[in-house]
PDB file of C-alpha atoms in Angstrom:
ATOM      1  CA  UNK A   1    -174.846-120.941  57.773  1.00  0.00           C
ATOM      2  CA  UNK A   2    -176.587-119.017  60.332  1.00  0.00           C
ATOM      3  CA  UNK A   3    -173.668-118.064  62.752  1.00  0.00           C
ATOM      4  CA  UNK A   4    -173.755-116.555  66.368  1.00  0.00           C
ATOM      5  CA  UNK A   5    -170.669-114.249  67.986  1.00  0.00           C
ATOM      6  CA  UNK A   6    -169.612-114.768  71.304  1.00  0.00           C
ATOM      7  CA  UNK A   7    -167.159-111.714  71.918  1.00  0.00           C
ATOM      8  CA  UNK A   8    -166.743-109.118  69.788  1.00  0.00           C
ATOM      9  CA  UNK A   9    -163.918-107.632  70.194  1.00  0.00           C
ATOM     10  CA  UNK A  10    -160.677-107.487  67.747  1.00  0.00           C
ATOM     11  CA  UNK A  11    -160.810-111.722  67.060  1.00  0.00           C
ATOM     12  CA  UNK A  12    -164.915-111.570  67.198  1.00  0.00           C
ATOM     13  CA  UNK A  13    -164.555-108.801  64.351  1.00  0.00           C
ATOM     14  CA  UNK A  14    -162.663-110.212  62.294  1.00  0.00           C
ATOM     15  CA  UNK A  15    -163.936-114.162  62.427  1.00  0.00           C
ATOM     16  CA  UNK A  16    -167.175-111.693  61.544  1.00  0.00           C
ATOM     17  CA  UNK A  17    -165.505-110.789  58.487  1.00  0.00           C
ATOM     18  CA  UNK A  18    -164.192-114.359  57.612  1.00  0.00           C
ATOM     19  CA  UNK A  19    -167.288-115.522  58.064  1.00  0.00           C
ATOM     20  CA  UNK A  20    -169.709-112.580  55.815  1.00  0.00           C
ATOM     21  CA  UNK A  21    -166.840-112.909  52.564  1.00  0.00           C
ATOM     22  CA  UNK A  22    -167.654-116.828  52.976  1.00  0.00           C
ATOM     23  CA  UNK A  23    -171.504-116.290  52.529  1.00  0.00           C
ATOM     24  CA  UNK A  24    -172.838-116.909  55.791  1.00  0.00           C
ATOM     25  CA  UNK A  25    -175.096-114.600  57.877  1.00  0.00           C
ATOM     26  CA  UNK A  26    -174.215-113.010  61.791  1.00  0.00           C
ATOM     27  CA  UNK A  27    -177.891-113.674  63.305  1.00  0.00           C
ATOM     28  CA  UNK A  28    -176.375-113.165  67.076  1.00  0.00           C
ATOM     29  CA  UNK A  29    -173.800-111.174  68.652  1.00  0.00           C
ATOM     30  CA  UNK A  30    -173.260-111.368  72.325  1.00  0.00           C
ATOM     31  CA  UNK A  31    -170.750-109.615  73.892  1.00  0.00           C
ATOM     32  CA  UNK A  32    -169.799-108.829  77.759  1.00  0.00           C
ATOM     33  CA  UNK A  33    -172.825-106.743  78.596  1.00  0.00           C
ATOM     34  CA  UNK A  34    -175.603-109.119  76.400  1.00  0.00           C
ATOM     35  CA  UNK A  35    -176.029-112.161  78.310  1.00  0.00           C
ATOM     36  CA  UNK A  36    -179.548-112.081  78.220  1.00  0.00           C
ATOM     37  CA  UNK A  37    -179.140-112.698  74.547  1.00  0.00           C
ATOM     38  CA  UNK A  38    -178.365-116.391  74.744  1.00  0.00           C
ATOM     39  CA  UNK A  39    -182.237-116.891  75.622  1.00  0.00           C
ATOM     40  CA  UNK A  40    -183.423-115.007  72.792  1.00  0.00           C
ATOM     41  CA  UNK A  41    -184.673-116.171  69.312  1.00  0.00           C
ATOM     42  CA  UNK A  42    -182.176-115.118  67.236  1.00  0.00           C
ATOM     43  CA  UNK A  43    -179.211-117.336  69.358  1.00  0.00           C
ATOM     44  CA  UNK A  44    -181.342-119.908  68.831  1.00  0.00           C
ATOM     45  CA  UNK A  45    -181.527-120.029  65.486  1.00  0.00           C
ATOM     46  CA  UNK A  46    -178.401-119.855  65.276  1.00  0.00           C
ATOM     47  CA  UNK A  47    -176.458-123.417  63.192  1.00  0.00           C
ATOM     48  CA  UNK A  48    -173.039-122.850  65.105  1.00  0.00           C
ATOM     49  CA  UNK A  49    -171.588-120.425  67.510  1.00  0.00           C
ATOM     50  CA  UNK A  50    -168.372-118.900  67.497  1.00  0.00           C
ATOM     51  CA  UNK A  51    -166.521-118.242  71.053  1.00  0.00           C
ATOM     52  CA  UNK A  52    -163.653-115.766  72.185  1.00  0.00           C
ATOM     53  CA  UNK A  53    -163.717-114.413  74.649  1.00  0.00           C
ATOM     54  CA  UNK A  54    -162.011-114.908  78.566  1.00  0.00           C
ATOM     55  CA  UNK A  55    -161.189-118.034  80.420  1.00  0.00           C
ATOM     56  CA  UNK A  56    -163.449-117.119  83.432  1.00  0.00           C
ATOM     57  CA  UNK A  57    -166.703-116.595  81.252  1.00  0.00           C
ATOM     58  CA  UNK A  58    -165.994-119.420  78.591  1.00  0.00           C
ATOM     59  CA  UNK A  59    -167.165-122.804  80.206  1.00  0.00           C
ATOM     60  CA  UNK A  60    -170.448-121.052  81.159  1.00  0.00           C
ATOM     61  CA  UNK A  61    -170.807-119.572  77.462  1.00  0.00           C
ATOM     62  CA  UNK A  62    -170.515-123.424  76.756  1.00  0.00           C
ATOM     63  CA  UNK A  63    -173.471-124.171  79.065  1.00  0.00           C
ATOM     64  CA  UNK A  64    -175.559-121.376  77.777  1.00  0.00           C
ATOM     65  CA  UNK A  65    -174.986-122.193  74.197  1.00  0.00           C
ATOM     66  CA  UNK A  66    -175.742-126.282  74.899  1.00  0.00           C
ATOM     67  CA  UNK A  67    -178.779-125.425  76.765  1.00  0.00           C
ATOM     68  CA  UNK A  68    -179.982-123.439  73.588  1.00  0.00           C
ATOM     69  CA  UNK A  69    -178.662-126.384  71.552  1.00  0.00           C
ATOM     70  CA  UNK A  70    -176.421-124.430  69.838  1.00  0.00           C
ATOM     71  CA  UNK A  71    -172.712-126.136  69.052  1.00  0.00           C
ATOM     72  CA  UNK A  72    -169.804-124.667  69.709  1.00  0.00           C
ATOM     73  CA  UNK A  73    -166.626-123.559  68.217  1.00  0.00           C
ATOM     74  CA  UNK A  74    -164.169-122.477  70.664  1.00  0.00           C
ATOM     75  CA  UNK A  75    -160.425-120.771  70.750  1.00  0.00           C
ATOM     76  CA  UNK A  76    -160.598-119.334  74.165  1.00  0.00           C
ATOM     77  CA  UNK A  77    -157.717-120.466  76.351  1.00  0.00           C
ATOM     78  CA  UNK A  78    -157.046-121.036  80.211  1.00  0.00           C
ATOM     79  CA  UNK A  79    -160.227-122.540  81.050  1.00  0.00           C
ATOM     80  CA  UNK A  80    -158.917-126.656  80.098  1.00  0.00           C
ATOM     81  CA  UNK A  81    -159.302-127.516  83.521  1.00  0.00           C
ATOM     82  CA  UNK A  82    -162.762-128.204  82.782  1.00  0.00           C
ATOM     83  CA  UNK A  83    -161.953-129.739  79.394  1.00  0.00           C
ATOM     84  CA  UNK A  84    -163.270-133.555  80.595  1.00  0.00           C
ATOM     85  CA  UNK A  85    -166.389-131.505  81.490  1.00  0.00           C
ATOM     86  CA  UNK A  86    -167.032-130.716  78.378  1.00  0.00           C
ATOM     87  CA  UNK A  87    -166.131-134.078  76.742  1.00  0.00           C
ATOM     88  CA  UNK A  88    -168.072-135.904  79.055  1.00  0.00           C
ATOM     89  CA  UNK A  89    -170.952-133.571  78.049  1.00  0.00           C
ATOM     90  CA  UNK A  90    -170.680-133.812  74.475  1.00  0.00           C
ATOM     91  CA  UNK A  91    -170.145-137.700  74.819  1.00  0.00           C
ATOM     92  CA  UNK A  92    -173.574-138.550  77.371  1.00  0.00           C
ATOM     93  CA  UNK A  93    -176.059-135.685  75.926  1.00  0.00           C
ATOM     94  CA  UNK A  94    -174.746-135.321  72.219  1.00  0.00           C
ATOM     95  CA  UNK A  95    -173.255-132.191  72.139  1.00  0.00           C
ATOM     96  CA  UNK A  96    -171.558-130.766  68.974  1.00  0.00           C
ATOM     97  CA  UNK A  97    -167.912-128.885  70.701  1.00  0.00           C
ATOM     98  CA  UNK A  98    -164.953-127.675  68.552  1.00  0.00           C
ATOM     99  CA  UNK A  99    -162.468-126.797  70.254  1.00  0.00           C
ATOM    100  CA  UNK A 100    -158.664-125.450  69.243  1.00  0.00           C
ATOM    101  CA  UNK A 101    -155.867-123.792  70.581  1.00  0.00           C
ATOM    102  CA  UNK A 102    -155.169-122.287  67.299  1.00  0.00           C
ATOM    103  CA  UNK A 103    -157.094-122.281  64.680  1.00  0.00           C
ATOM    104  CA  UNK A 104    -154.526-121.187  61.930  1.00  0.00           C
ATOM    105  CA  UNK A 105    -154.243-123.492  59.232  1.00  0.00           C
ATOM    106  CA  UNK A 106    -150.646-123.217  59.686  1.00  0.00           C
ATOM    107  CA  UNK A 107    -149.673-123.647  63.142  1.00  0.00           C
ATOM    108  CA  UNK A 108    -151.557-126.311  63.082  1.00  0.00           C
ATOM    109  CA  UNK A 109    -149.272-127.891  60.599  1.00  0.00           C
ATOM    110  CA  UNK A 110    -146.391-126.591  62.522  1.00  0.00           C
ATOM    111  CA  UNK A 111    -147.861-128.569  65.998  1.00  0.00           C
ATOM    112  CA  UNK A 112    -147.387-131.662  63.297  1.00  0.00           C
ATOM    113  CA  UNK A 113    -143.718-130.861  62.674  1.00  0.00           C
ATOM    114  CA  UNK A 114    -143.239-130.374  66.738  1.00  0.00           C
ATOM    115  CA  UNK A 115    -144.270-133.541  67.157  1.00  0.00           C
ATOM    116  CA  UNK A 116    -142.532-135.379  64.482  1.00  0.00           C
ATOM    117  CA  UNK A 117    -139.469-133.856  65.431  1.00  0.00           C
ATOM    118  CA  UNK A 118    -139.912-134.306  69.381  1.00  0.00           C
ATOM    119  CA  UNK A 119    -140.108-137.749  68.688  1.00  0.00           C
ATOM    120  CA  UNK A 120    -137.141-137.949  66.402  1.00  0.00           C
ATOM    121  CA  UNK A 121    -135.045-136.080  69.537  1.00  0.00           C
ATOM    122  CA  UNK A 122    -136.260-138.188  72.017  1.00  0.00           C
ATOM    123  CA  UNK A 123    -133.006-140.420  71.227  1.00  0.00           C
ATOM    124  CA  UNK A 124    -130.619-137.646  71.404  1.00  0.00           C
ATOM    125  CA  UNK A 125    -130.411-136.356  74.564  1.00  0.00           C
ATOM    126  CA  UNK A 126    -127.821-134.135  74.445  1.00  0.00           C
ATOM    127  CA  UNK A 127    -130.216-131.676  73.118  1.00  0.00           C
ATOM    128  CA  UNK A 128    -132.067-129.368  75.547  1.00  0.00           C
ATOM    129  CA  UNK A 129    -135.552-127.783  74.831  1.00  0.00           C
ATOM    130  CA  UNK A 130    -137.594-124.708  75.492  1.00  0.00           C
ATOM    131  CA  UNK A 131    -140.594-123.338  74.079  1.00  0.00           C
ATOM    132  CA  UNK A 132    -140.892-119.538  73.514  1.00  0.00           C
ATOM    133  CA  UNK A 133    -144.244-117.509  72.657  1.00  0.00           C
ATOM    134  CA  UNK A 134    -144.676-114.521  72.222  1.00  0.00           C
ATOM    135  CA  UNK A 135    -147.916-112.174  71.986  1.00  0.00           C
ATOM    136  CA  UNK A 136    -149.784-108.583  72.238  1.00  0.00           C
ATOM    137  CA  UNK A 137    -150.225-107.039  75.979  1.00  0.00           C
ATOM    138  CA  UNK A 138    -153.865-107.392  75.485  1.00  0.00           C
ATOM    139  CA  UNK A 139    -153.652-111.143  76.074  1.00  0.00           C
ATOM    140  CA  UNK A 140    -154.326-112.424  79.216  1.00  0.00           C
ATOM    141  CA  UNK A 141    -153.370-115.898  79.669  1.00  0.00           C
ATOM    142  CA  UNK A 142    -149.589-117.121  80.060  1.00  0.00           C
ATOM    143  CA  UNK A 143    -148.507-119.310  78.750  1.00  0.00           C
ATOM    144  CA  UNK A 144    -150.729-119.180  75.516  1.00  0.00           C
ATOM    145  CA  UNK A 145    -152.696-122.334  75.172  1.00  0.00           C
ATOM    146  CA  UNK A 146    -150.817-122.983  71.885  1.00  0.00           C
ATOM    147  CA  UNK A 147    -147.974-123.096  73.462  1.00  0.00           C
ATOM    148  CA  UNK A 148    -149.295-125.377  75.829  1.00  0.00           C
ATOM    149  CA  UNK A 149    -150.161-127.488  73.069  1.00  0.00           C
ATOM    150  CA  UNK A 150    -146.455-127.545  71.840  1.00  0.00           C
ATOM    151  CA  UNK A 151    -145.064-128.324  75.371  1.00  0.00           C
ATOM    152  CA  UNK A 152    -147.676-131.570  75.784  1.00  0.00           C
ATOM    153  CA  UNK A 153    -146.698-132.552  72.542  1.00  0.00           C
ATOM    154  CA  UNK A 154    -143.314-132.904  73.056  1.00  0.00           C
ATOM    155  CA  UNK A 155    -143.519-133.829  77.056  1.00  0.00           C
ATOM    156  CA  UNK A 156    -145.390-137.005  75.298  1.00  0.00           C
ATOM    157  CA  UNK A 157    -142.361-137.840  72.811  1.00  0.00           C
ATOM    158  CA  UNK A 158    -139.745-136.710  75.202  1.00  0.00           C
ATOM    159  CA  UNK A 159    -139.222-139.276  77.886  1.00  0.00           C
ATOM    160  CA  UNK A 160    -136.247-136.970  79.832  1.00  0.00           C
ATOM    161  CA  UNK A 161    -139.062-134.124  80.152  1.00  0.00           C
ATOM    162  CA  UNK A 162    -141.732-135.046  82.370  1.00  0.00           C
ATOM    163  CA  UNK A 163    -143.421-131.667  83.084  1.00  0.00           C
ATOM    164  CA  UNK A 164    -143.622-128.151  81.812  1.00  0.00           C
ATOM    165  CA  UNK A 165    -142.775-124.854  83.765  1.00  0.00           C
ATOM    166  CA  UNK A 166    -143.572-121.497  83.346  1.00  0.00           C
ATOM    167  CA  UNK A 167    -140.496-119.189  82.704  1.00  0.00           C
ATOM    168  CA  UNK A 168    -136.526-120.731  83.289  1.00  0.00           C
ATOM    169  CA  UNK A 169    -135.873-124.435  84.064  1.00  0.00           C
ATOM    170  CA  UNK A 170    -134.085-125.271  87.142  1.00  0.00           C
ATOM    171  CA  UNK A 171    -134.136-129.072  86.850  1.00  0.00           C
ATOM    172  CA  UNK A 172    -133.230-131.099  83.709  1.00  0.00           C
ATOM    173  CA  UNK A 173    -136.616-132.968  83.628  1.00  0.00           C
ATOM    174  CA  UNK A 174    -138.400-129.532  83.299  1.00  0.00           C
ATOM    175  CA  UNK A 175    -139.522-127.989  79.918  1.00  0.00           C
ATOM    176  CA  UNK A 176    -139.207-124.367  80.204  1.00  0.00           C
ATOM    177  CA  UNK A 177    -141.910-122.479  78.170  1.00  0.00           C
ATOM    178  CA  UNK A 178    -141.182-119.056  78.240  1.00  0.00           C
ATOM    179  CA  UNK A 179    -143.943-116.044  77.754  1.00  0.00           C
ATOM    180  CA  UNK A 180    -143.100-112.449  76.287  1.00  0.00           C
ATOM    181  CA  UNK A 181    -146.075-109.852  76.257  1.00  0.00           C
ATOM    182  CA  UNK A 182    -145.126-106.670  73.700  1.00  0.00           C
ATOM    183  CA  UNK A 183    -146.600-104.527  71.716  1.00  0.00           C
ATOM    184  CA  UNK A 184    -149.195-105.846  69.208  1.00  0.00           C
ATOM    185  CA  UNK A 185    -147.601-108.919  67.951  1.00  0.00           C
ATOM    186  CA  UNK A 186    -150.257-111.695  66.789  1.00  0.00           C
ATOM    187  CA  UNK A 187    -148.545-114.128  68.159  1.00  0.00           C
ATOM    188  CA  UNK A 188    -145.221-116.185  67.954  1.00  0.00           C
ATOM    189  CA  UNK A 189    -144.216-119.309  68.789  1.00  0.00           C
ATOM    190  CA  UNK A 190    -140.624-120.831  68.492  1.00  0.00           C
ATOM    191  CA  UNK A 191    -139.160-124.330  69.908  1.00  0.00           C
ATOM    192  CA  UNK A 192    -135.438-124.565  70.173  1.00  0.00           C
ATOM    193  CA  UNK A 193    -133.051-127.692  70.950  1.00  0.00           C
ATOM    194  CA  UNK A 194    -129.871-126.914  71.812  1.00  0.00           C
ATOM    195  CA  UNK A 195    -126.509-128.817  72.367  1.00  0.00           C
ATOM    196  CA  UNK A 196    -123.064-128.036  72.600  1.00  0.00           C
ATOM    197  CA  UNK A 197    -122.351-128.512  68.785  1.00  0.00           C
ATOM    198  CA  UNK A 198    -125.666-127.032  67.698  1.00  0.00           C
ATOM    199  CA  UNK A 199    -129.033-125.003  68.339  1.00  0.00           C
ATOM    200  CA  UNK A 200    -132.448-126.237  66.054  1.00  0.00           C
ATOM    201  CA  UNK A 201    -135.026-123.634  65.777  1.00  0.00           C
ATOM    202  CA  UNK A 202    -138.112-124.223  64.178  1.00  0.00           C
ATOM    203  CA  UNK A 203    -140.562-120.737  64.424  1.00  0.00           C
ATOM    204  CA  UNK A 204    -143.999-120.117  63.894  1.00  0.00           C
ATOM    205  CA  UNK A 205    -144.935-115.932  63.270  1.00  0.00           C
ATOM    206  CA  UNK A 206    -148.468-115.311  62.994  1.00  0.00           C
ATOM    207  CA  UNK A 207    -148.938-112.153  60.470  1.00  0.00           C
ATOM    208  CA  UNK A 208    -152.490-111.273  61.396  1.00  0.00           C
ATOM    209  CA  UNK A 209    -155.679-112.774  63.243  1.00  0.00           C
ATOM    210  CA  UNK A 210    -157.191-113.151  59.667  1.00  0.00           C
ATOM    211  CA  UNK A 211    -155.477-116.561  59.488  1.00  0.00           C
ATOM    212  CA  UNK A 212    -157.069-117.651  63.150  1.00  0.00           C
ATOM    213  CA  UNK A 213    -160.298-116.440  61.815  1.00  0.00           C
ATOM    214  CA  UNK A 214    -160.471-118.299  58.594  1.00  0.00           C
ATOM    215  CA  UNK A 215    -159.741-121.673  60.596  1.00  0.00           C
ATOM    216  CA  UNK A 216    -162.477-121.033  63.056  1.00  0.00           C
ATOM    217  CA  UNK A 217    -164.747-119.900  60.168  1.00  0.00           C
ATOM    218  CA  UNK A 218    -164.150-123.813  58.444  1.00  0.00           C
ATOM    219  CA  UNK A 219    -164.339-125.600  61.653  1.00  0.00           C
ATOM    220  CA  UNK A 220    -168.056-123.403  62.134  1.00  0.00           C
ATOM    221  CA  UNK A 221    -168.483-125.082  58.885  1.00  0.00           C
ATOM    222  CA  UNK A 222    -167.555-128.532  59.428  1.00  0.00           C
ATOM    223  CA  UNK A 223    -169.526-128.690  62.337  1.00  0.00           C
ATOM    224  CA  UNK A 224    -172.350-129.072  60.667  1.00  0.00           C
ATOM    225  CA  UNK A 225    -174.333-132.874  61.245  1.00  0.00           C
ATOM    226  CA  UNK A 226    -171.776-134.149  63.229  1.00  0.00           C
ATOM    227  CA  UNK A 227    -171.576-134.111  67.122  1.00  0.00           C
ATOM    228  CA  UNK A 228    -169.290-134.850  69.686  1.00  0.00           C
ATOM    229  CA  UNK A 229    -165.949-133.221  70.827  1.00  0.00           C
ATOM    230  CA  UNK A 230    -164.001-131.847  67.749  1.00  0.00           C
ATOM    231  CA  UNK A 231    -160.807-130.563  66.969  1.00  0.00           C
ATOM    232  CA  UNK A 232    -157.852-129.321  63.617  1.00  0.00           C
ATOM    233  CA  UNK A 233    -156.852-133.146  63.654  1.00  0.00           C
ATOM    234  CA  UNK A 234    -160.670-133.961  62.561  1.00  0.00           C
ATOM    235  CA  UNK A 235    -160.776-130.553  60.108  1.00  0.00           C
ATOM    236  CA  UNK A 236    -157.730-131.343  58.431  1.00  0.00           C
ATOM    237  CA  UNK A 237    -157.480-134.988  58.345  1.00  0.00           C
ATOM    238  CA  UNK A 238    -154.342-135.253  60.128  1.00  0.00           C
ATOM    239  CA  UNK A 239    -153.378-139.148  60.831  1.00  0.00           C
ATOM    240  CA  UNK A 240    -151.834-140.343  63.858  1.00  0.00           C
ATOM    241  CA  UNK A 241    -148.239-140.448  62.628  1.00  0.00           C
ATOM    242  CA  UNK A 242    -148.357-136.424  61.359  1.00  0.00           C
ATOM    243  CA  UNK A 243    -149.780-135.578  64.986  1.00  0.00           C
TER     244      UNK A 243
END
């Protein structure tokens, strides 16, 4: 496939490298100070771009790319307020949009398991939950959009939660989804129920962004003749009960 970059920094490099030891070719790489490039040929030519870069550019990255009739693959976070936007666009004109939280393979087997098991706690409700993630100081948004992913999960399974917060809970209802920014750490997320008797952990620790960047590499790739607003559930064939 012909792919273009949007961003290039550390997670445009190395979905770059995913995407060159898979066989396909980089004809476009636009970064913060090459916005002119989205007119140009070689964007255009482009089967699929890749995006990552900052919630305040992304939606109009979308735009640009959609005017050039380019899909999309997307793992920016912090921008989903425009989400139905973008649906609503890829549903009326035809638009080809993948979008995920997380791209790795694996977490998105562990938002599966957070599911399954939100629903099997819903029952027992002397168990309390949080959500922590952790991540590198680099990273902007808080709390990471995975994590947001984790909390709606179980807010829809959960009927004694009925809305997240940011940092502690001071009500019962509340899920509290905490954010730690240190070092260089890829990125961990862990959701804990805990009860007088007991404490469940279940723990996702990213190793590397090579995983992220192999995901977004196959979703590029299973973009291709289909259109419409995508996501990992489509790529991996997860049914409505694993969800």
């Amino acid at each position: 496939m012909k792919i273009a970059l949007i961003g290039y920094g550390k997670m445009g490099k190395a979905v770059e490298e995913a995407a060159l030891k898979r066989g396909h070719e980089i004809v476009s790489i636009i970064d913060v100070d090459h916005h002119d490039a989205f007119r140009s040929e070689a964007f255009r030519s482009a089967d699929v771009a890749i995006e990552f870069t900052r919630p305040d550019t992304a939606f109009d990255n979308y735009m640009q790319c959609f005017a050039a009739g380019v899909p999309v693959v997307s793992g920016t976070t912090g921008w989903l307020d425009r989400l139905d936007e973008v649906k609503a666009i890829c549903r009326n004109e035809g638009r080809t949009f993948f979008y995920a939280s997380n791209f790795s393979i694996g977490m998105n087997l562990f938002f599966a398991v957070n599911a399954y098991l939100a629903k099997l706690m819903n029952r027992f409700t002397d168990y309390d939950v949080q959500i922590t993630e952790t991540h590198h100081i680099h990273k902007l948004d808080a709390p990471s959009g995975t994590a947001i992913t984790l909390a709606d999960d179980i807010l829809k399974a959960i009927d004694r939660k009925t809305r997240r917060v940011s940092g502690k809970a001071e009500h019962p209802e509340e899920l509290a989804v905490l954010s730690v920014r240190e070092g260089e750490v890829p990125g961990i997320h862990e959701v804990e129920y805990d009860s007088e008797t007991d404490f469940i952990r279940i723990c996702h620790s990213a190793k590397s962004r090579a995983g992220l960047a192999l995901g977004a590499v196959l979703a590029a790739e299973f973009t291709a003749g289909k259109t419409g607003f995508l996501g990992m559930n489509d790529l991996l064939h997860l049914s409505p009960v694993e969800q």
